[in-house]
Short mmCIF file of C-alpha atoms and ligand atoms in Angstrom, two decimals:
data_model
loop_
_atom_site.label_atom_id
_atom_site.label_comp_id
_atom_site.label_asym_id
_atom_site.label_seq_id
_atom_site.Cartn_x
_atom_site.Cartn_y
_atom_site.Cartn_z
CA MET A 1 0.00 0.00 0.00
CA THR A 2 2.88 2.38 0.61
CA THR A 3 5.82 3.45 -1.41
CA ALA A 4 9.17 3.92 0.28
CA LEU A 5 9.67 7.56 1.18
CA GLN A 6 13.17 8.92 1.51
CA THR A 7 13.50 10.92 4.67
CA HIS A 8 15.22 13.78 2.87
CA ASN A 9 11.80 14.33 1.29
CA ILE A 10 10.72 15.85 4.58
CA GLU A 11 12.32 19.09 3.51
CA ALA A 12 10.43 19.05 0.19
CA ILE A 13 7.19 18.30 2.02
CA GLU A 14 7.85 21.12 4.48
CA ASN A 15 8.38 23.50 1.59
CA SER A 16 4.99 22.51 0.22
CA LEU A 17 3.41 23.44 3.57
CA THR A 18 4.49 27.08 3.67
CA GLU A 19 0.92 28.32 3.43
CA GLN A 20 -0.34 26.19 6.34
CA PHE A 21 2.69 27.05 8.49
CA THR A 22 2.26 30.77 7.82
CA GLU A 23 -1.38 30.58 8.84
CA ILE A 24 -0.46 28.78 12.07
CA THR A 25 2.20 31.41 12.82
CA GLN A 26 -0.28 34.23 12.20
CA VAL A 27 -2.75 32.77 14.71
CA GLU A 28 0.09 32.20 17.18
CA ARG A 29 1.15 35.86 16.95
CA ALA A 30 -2.36 37.21 17.45
CA VAL A 31 -3.12 34.87 20.34
CA TYR A 32 0.26 35.54 21.97
CA GLN A 33 -0.44 39.25 21.83
CA ARG A 34 -3.77 38.76 23.60
CA VAL A 35 -2.21 36.53 26.28
CA LEU A 36 0.63 39.00 26.86
CA ASP A 37 -1.88 41.87 27.05
CA GLY A 38 -3.57 39.92 29.84
CA PHE A 39 -0.33 39.96 31.85
CA ILE A 40 0.18 43.68 31.17
CA THR A 41 -3.44 44.70 31.86
CA HIS A 42 -3.43 42.93 35.22
CA GLN A 43 0.12 44.02 36.10
CA VAL A 44 1.53 40.63 36.96
CA ASN A 45 4.54 41.16 39.23
CA GLU A 46 6.95 39.21 41.38
CA GLN A 47 4.78 39.44 44.49
CA HIS A 48 2.22 37.27 42.73
CA PHE A 49 4.64 34.34 42.79
CA TYR A 50 4.70 34.04 46.60
CA THR A 51 2.31 31.40 47.85
CA VAL A 52 0.05 32.03 50.83
CA ASN A 53 -0.47 28.93 53.00
CA GLY A 54 -3.31 27.74 55.24
CA TYR A 55 -6.69 29.09 54.12
CA ALA A 56 -4.76 31.20 51.65
CA HIS A 57 -7.27 34.04 51.81
CA ASP A 58 -6.14 37.08 49.83
CA ASP A 59 -3.61 35.16 47.72
CA MET A 60 -2.91 37.88 45.14
CA GLY A 61 -1.23 35.38 42.84
CA ARG A 62 -4.31 33.18 42.71
CA GLU A 63 -6.49 36.21 41.97
CA VAL A 64 -4.25 37.49 39.19
CA LEU A 65 -3.95 34.01 37.64
CA ASP A 66 -7.76 33.88 37.32
CA LYS A 67 -7.82 37.36 35.76
CA VAL A 68 -5.05 36.73 33.25
CA TYR A 69 -6.67 33.44 32.21
CA ALA A 70 -10.05 35.16 31.81
CA TYR A 71 -8.41 37.77 29.56
CA ALA A 72 -6.51 35.17 27.52
CA LEU A 73 -9.67 33.10 27.06
CA GLN A 74 -11.91 36.09 26.21
CA SER A 75 -14.08 35.50 29.28
CA GLU A 76 -15.58 37.60 32.08
CA ALA A 77 -14.07 35.41 34.79
CA ALA A 78 -12.07 32.24 35.32
CA LEU A 79 -11.25 29.65 37.95
CA VAL A 80 -7.75 28.18 37.47
CA ARG A 81 -6.64 25.71 40.12
CA PRO A 82 -4.12 22.96 40.81
CA HIS A 83 -6.94 21.37 42.85
CA PHE A 84 -8.56 20.15 39.66
CA VAL A 85 -6.97 16.71 39.32
CA SER A 86 -7.74 16.29 35.60
CA GLY A 87 -9.86 17.54 32.73
CA THR A 88 -12.59 15.13 33.74
CA HIS A 89 -12.65 16.55 37.29
CA THR A 90 -12.79 20.10 35.91
CA ILE A 91 -15.72 19.31 33.61
CA ALA A 92 -17.50 17.34 36.35
CA THR A 93 -17.13 20.34 38.71
CA ALA A 94 -18.54 22.72 36.09
CA LEU A 95 -21.53 20.41 35.54
CA ARG A 96 -22.16 20.11 39.28
CA GLY A 97 -21.85 23.86 39.63
CA VAL A 98 -24.36 24.63 36.93
CA CYS A 99 -26.90 21.76 37.09
CA GLN A 100 -29.63 21.76 39.74
CA PRO A 101 -31.67 18.71 40.79
CA GLY A 102 -34.57 18.25 38.37
CA ASN A 103 -32.71 19.95 35.50
CA THR A 104 -32.27 18.41 32.07
CA LEU A 105 -28.75 18.46 30.64
CA LEU A 106 -28.64 18.02 26.86
CA SER A 107 -25.50 17.15 24.91
CA LEU A 108 -25.61 18.75 21.45
CA THR A 109 -22.68 16.65 20.17
CA GLY A 110 -23.69 13.08 20.93
CA ARG A 111 -22.08 10.88 23.55
CA PRO A 112 -19.39 12.82 25.45
CA TYR A 113 -15.80 11.71 26.12
CA ASP A 114 -15.61 8.24 27.75
CA THR A 115 -14.34 9.39 31.13
CA LEU A 116 -17.46 11.55 31.66
CA GLU A 117 -19.93 8.68 31.52
CA GLU A 118 -19.67 7.95 35.24
CA THR A 119 -20.09 11.66 36.03
CA LEU A 120 -23.27 11.74 33.96
CA GLY A 121 -24.43 8.39 35.34
CA THR A 122 -24.78 6.74 31.92
CA ARG A 123 -22.28 4.13 33.17
CA GLY A 124 -21.71 2.72 36.66
CA SER A 125 -23.76 3.33 39.79
CA SER A 126 -21.95 6.12 41.63
CA THR A 127 -24.01 7.90 44.28
CA GLN A 128 -22.21 11.10 43.17
CA SER A 129 -23.26 11.03 39.51
CA LEU A 130 -25.50 13.75 38.07
CA LYS A 131 -28.16 11.09 37.54
CA ALA A 132 -28.05 10.13 41.24
CA TRP A 133 -28.45 13.85 42.06
CA GLY A 134 -31.62 14.02 39.97
CA VAL A 135 -30.25 15.54 36.77
CA ASN A 136 -31.83 14.12 33.64
CA TYR A 137 -29.30 13.57 30.82
CA GLN A 138 -30.24 13.60 27.10
CA GLU A 139 -28.26 13.80 23.89
CA ILE A 140 -28.69 14.64 20.22
CA ASP A 141 -26.19 13.77 17.50
CA PRO A 142 -25.86 16.43 14.77
CA PHE A 143 -23.10 14.67 12.80
CA ASN A 144 -23.80 13.01 9.45
CA THR A 145 -22.30 9.67 8.38
CA ASN A 146 -19.14 11.49 7.26
CA GLY A 147 -18.76 12.91 10.76
CA GLN A 148 -19.55 16.46 9.62
CA LEU A 149 -21.92 18.86 11.38
CA GLU A 150 -25.34 18.80 9.66
CA LEU A 151 -28.01 21.17 10.97
CA ASP A 152 -30.39 21.25 8.01
CA ASP A 153 -33.50 19.05 8.09
CA VAL A 154 -33.38 18.29 11.81
CA GLU A 155 -36.52 16.67 13.13
CA SER A 156 -38.90 18.70 15.28
CA SER A 157 -38.41 16.20 18.14
CA THR A 158 -34.76 17.27 18.21
CA ILE A 159 -35.72 20.94 18.43
CA ASN A 160 -38.14 20.06 21.25
CA LYS A 161 -35.31 18.48 23.19
CA ILE A 162 -33.37 21.73 22.96
CA VAL A 163 -36.39 23.79 23.99
CA GLU A 164 -36.95 21.58 27.05
CA ALA A 165 -33.31 21.50 28.19
CA ASP A 166 -31.99 23.58 31.11
CA ILE A 167 -28.29 23.23 30.27
CA LEU A 168 -26.68 22.65 26.87
CA TYR A 169 -23.37 20.82 26.49
CA ILE A 170 -20.92 20.70 23.57
CA GLN A 171 -17.68 18.78 23.09
CA ARG A 172 -15.46 20.73 20.71
CA SER A 173 -12.78 18.11 20.01
CA CYS A 174 -13.46 14.76 18.38
CA GLY A 175 -11.69 13.18 21.36
CA TYR A 176 -11.06 9.53 20.50
CA HIS A 177 -14.19 9.21 18.39
CA PRO A 178 -13.39 7.22 15.22
CA THR A 179 -15.36 9.38 12.78
CA ARG A 180 -16.81 12.65 14.09
CA ALA A 181 -14.96 15.81 13.14
CA THR A 182 -13.66 18.37 15.59
CA LEU A 183 -15.72 21.56 15.47
CA THR A 184 -13.97 24.66 14.19
CA ILE A 185 -14.86 27.97 15.85
CA ALA A 186 -17.05 28.82 12.83
CA GLU A 187 -18.96 25.54 13.22
CA LEU A 188 -19.23 26.01 16.98
CA LYS A 189 -20.69 29.46 16.39
CA GLN A 190 -23.21 27.99 13.97
CA LEU A 191 -24.18 25.21 16.43
CA ILE A 192 -24.49 27.60 19.39
CA SER A 193 -26.61 30.18 17.51
CA TRP A 194 -28.81 27.40 16.18
CA ALA A 195 -29.39 26.03 19.70
CA LYS A 196 -29.82 29.49 21.27
CA LYS A 197 -32.48 30.34 18.71
CA ALA A 198 -34.55 27.44 20.07
CA ASN A 199 -33.58 28.06 23.70
CA PRO A 200 -32.00 31.43 24.49
CA ASN A 201 -31.96 30.87 28.27
CA ALA A 202 -30.08 27.62 28.75
CA PRO A 203 -26.37 28.18 29.44
CA VAL A 204 -24.05 26.55 26.88
CA LEU A 205 -21.07 24.69 28.35
CA VAL A 206 -18.21 23.70 26.05
CA ASP A 207 -15.62 21.00 26.74
CA ASN A 208 -12.70 22.97 25.27
CA CYS A 209 -10.03 20.24 25.78
CA TYR A 210 -7.36 20.28 23.03
CA GLY A 211 -8.94 23.35 21.40
CA GLU A 212 -7.36 26.26 23.32
CA PHE A 213 -5.38 28.71 21.15
CA VAL A 214 -5.75 26.59 18.00
CA GLU A 215 -7.77 29.44 16.49
CA LEU A 216 -7.80 33.16 17.18
CA ASP A 217 -11.10 33.07 19.08
CA GLU A 218 -12.24 30.95 22.00
CA PRO A 219 -15.80 29.59 22.30
CA THR A 220 -16.64 32.17 25.01
CA SER A 221 -16.24 34.95 22.43
CA ILE A 222 -18.80 33.42 20.06
CA GLY A 223 -21.67 32.56 22.39
CA ALA A 224 -20.54 29.85 24.84
CA ASP A 225 -21.31 30.66 28.48
CA LEU A 226 -18.63 28.44 30.03
CA ILE A 227 -15.55 26.56 28.78
CA MET A 228 -13.51 23.94 30.60
CA GLY A 229 -10.12 22.37 30.00
CA SER A 230 -7.05 20.64 31.38
CA LEU A 231 -3.73 22.34 32.15
CA ILE A 232 -1.71 19.30 31.05
CA LYS A 233 -3.09 19.94 27.58
CA ASN A 234 -2.90 23.17 25.53
CA PRO A 235 -3.17 26.06 28.04
CA GLY A 236 -0.50 24.74 30.42
CA GLY A 237 2.03 25.21 27.64
CA GLY A 238 3.83 22.00 28.66
CA LEU A 239 4.95 23.61 31.93
CA ALA A 240 1.96 23.32 34.27
CA PRO A 241 2.38 20.04 36.16
CA THR A 242 -1.35 19.66 36.97
CA GLY A 243 -4.65 21.55 37.11
CA GLY A 244 -7.65 22.69 35.15
CA TYR A 245 -9.57 25.86 34.30
CA ILE A 246 -13.17 26.95 33.93
CA ALA A 247 -13.81 30.30 32.22
CA GLY A 248 -16.89 32.26 31.19
CA LYS A 249 -19.81 34.19 32.73
CA ALA A 250 -18.97 35.51 36.19
CA ASN A 251 -22.17 34.23 37.87
CA LEU A 252 -21.55 30.71 36.57
CA ILE A 253 -17.89 30.82 37.67
CA THR A 254 -19.09 31.66 41.21
CA GLN A 255 -21.32 28.57 41.16
CA CYS A 256 -18.47 26.38 39.87
CA ALA A 257 -16.07 27.71 42.53
CA GLU A 258 -18.60 26.75 45.21
CA ALA A 259 -18.88 23.28 43.68
CA LEU A 260 -15.09 22.94 43.85
CA THR A 261 -14.67 24.21 47.43
CA ALA A 262 -17.80 24.99 49.47
CA PRO A 263 -20.68 27.46 49.42
CA GLY A 264 -19.40 30.67 50.99
CA VAL A 265 -15.77 29.79 50.27
CA GLY A 266 -15.88 29.70 46.47
CA SER A 267 -12.72 31.05 44.87
CA ASP A 268 -11.55 32.95 47.98
CA GLY A 269 -9.47 30.14 49.47
CA GLY A 270 -7.11 27.36 48.48
CA MET A 271 -3.32 27.19 48.67
CA MET A 272 -1.54 27.28 45.29
CA PHE A 273 1.49 25.22 46.43
CA ASN A 274 3.96 27.53 44.66
CA LEU A 275 2.41 26.69 41.29
CA THR A 276 1.12 30.17 40.33
CA HIS A 277 4.50 31.05 38.83
CA THR A 278 4.66 27.94 36.62
CA MET A 279 1.01 28.19 35.60
CA LEU A 280 1.50 31.79 34.44
CA GLN A 281 4.73 30.93 32.65
CA GLY A 282 3.03 27.97 30.95
CA LEU A 283 0.08 30.12 29.85
CA LEU A 284 2.44 32.61 28.17
CA GLN A 285 4.19 29.70 26.45
CA ALA A 286 0.92 28.03 25.39
CA PRO A 287 0.26 29.84 22.06
CA THR A 288 3.73 28.78 20.85
CA ALA A 289 3.42 25.24 22.21
CA VAL A 290 0.08 24.88 20.39
CA ALA A 291 1.55 26.31 17.16
CA ASN A 292 4.45 23.82 17.35
CA ALA A 293 2.01 20.95 17.92
CA LEU A 294 -0.12 22.09 14.98
CA LYS A 295 2.90 22.33 12.67
CA THR A 296 3.96 18.84 13.72
CA MET A 297 0.47 17.48 12.99
CA VAL A 298 0.28 19.17 9.57
CA LEU A 299 3.71 17.72 8.66
CA VAL A 300 2.65 14.25 9.83
CA ALA A 301 -0.63 14.43 7.88
CA CYS A 302 1.20 15.39 4.69
CA LEU A 303 4.01 12.83 5.11
CA PHE A 304 1.72 9.91 5.81
CA GLU A 305 -0.77 10.90 3.14
CA ALA A 306 2.11 11.00 0.63
CA ASN A 307 2.92 7.47 1.74
CA GLY A 308 -0.59 6.22 1.01
CA TYR A 309 -2.09 6.26 4.50
CA THR A 310 -5.55 7.61 5.26
CA VAL A 311 -5.17 10.59 7.58
CA SER A 312 -7.75 12.75 9.32
CA PRO A 313 -7.72 15.67 9.24
CA VAL A 314 -5.86 16.01 5.94
CA ALA A 315 -2.92 18.44 5.80
CA ALA A 316 -4.90 21.23 4.14
CA ALA A 317 -7.93 21.04 6.45
CA LYS A 318 -8.84 23.78 8.90
CA ARG A 319 -8.06 22.41 12.36
CA GLY A 320 -10.00 22.83 15.59
CA ASP A 321 -7.70 20.81 17.86
CA ILE A 322 -4.20 19.31 18.07
CA ILE A 323 -5.13 15.67 17.34
CA GLN A 324 -4.09 13.73 14.21
CA ARG A 325 -5.60 10.38 13.24
CA ILE A 326 -3.60 8.04 10.97
CA ALA A 327 -4.99 4.67 9.86
CA LEU A 328 -1.83 2.53 9.87
CA GLY A 329 -3.52 -0.65 8.62
CA THR A 330 -1.70 -3.38 10.55
CA PRO A 331 -1.07 -4.17 14.24
CA GLU A 332 2.70 -4.31 13.54
CA LYS A 333 2.66 -0.76 12.25
CA LEU A 334 0.67 0.54 15.21
CA GLN A 335 3.13 -1.21 17.54
CA THR A 336 6.16 0.17 15.63
CA PHE A 337 4.72 3.69 15.55
CA CYS A 338 4.29 3.77 19.32
CA GLU A 339 7.65 2.08 19.94
CA VAL A 340 9.63 4.53 17.79
CA LEU A 341 7.86 7.52 19.34
CA GLN A 342 8.61 6.21 22.85
CA HIS A 343 12.24 5.37 22.03
CA ASN A 344 12.73 8.92 20.72
CA SER A 345 11.22 10.68 23.72
CA PRO A 346 13.32 12.64 26.22
CA ILE A 347 11.93 10.70 29.20
CA ASP A 348 11.53 6.90 29.50
CA SER A 349 13.10 6.29 26.08
CA HIS A 350 14.29 2.86 27.27
CA LEU A 351 10.71 1.61 27.69
CA THR A 352 8.74 -0.30 25.04
CA PRO A 353 4.99 0.26 25.06
CA ILE A 354 2.75 -2.79 24.96
CA ALA A 355 -0.96 -2.96 24.26
CA GLU A 356 -3.04 -3.46 27.39
CA LYS A 357 -6.68 -4.01 28.29
CA LEU A 358 -8.03 -0.86 29.96
CA PRO A 359 -11.23 -0.59 31.99
CA GLY A 360 -14.07 0.57 29.76
CA TYR A 361 -12.38 -0.35 26.44
CA ALA A 362 -13.34 -3.42 24.41
CA ASP A 363 -9.93 -3.83 22.70
CA PRO A 364 -6.40 -3.54 24.11
CA VAL A 365 -4.99 -0.01 23.85
CA ILE A 366 -1.35 0.92 23.22
CA MET A 367 0.06 4.24 24.44
CA ALA A 368 3.35 6.06 23.96
CA GLY A 369 4.53 9.28 25.57
CA GLY A 370 7.89 9.94 27.17
CA THR A 371 6.74 13.21 28.69
CA PHE A 372 8.01 15.46 31.48
CA VAL A 373 4.50 15.58 32.95
CA GLN A 374 2.93 12.16 33.32
CA GLY A 375 0.09 11.67 30.84
CA SER A 376 0.60 15.14 29.37
CA THR A 377 -0.76 15.33 25.84
CA ILE A 378 0.50 18.78 24.86
CA GLU A 379 3.84 16.93 24.74
CA LEU A 380 4.24 14.58 21.76
CA SER A 381 2.26 11.42 22.51
CA ALA A 382 0.30 8.71 20.73
CA ASP A 383 -2.22 6.01 21.47
CA GLY A 384 -4.62 3.72 19.69
CA PRO A 385 -6.90 0.73 20.15
CA MET A 386 -5.60 -2.58 18.73
CA ARG A 387 -8.35 -3.02 16.17
CA GLU A 388 -9.06 -2.36 12.48
CA PRO A 389 -7.98 -0.04 10.86
CA TYR A 390 -5.23 0.25 13.49
CA THR A 391 -5.60 3.98 13.82
CA VAL A 392 -3.05 5.89 15.84
CA TYR A 393 -4.17 9.09 17.58
CA LEU A 394 -1.19 11.41 17.66
CA GLN A 395 -1.18 14.71 19.52
CA GLY A 396 0.97 17.45 20.98
CA GLY A 397 4.56 18.33 20.38
CA THR A 398 5.60 21.51 22.18
CA ASN A 399 8.73 21.61 20.01
CA TYR A 400 8.49 21.26 16.23
CA THR A 401 12.15 20.26 15.88
CA HIS A 402 11.51 17.27 18.12
CA GLY A 403 8.33 16.30 16.26
CA ARG A 404 10.12 16.49 12.91
CA LEU A 405 13.00 14.34 14.13
CA VAL A 406 10.66 11.67 15.49
CA MET A 407 8.70 11.63 12.23
CA SER A 408 11.78 11.03 10.08
CA ARG A 409 12.85 8.13 12.30
CA LEU A 410 9.30 6.80 12.29
CA LEU A 411 9.05 6.67 8.52
CA GLU A 412 12.41 4.89 8.29
CA GLN A 413 11.15 2.14 10.59
CA LEU A 414 7.68 1.87 9.04
CA ASN A 415 9.18 1.60 5.57
CA LYS A 416 11.29 -1.36 6.76
CA LEU A 417 8.01 -3.17 7.46
CA ASN A 418 7.02 -2.69 3.79
CA SER A 419 10.18 -4.24 2.34
C1 PLP B 501 -8.70 14.98 27.57
C2 PLP B 501 -10.14 15.24 27.39
C3 PLP B 501 -11.01 15.32 28.48
C4 PLP B 501 -10.57 15.16 29.90
O1 PLP B 501 -9.72 14.12 30.09
P1 PLP B 501 -8.71 13.98 31.33
O2 PLP B 501 -7.86 12.84 30.89
O3 PLP B 501 -9.52 13.66 32.52
O4 PLP B 501 -7.95 15.25 31.47
C5 PLP B 501 -12.33 15.58 28.21
N1 PLP B 501 -12.78 15.78 26.95
C6 PLP B 501 -11.96 15.72 25.89
C7 PLP B 501 -12.52 15.94 24.51
C8 PLP B 501 -10.62 15.44 26.06
O5 PLP B 501 -9.81 15.42 25.02
#
């Protein structure tokens, strides 16, 4: 299926990508300017780096971190904390903060990311799920068989579901869905205005994981009421060692802060464990980290497409996140891909990934990522289920030079499997 590709062709392929790379750089510059203006507007200074212990009331660093994040994410307010243990915890907190018992929560983008099923109560029997708390969960799926957003000719029963919902939920990234596309900001805007026309009052929450700083605008600037994400993905810039953020309407942020801590405490307490400094530094680095990841993904898409593989998105496509899917075709190739990536990582390069059964997955999953922050996916990392068509999900790459080097070594090894 593939023809041998000489690695020196990478340079030729790069030259053919000038237009895409220039576009990525232009977004990076504009986003960087906004993020930097956030630091300047809120006068970040050295005092903000000193952590306050105990109740940590009046921690100026924590307050300024929230303000700079709100500015960078085009939002009224934000809650940025190392106390969020993961993206899932951050999203779960936002849902608990916004949903009241008896409410109906409607997903506008089909079944959400796997790890949220127990939060919703669609899987398992946790006494802490939204379902156990009396929140009714519904979903609609607006994607056609090609995985593209399709809002024409929707049935009136679908519109009724929107009208009857109290909270609307959108997942921007395709996550690990095999077919659905990631929503661009233009598509998100279309989806949000369509839903708000039917129901102007329900707040719209967007799972923004993997989408931050990929485009000039964030969902909160085009109609979303709240966005949530993980700091070991895009906005942490590869530096934040943990944490999550929620950003959006100030009244909703207050509710979310009370769901994270306690009513009456909200965002006014909570030690930052000396992390404010690194979180701010990571945020300033994030637009560049995301641009490097995007350039790596565009290069990979073009290289593998030139070698006869099916890639999604294709190199020329407009991107809404930092994930690249490549159908490798055989289990050996998926294994080799993950092995080479791992062996060319700065950390744990001596390890060889093996496919393993994971809870909640039908097929064994293989994962590679020799990252400074465990499980970080803004750093170059890959994973995929051991099943047809042996698709690898590649993401991240805070440094384009590293991504490029790994890709040339990868193609060398994959081509050996063809001969
Ligand atoms: C990563 C991710 C999450 C949260 O996952 P965690 O591993 O808990 O951080 C949620 N939604 C999407 C689309 C994601 O990519």
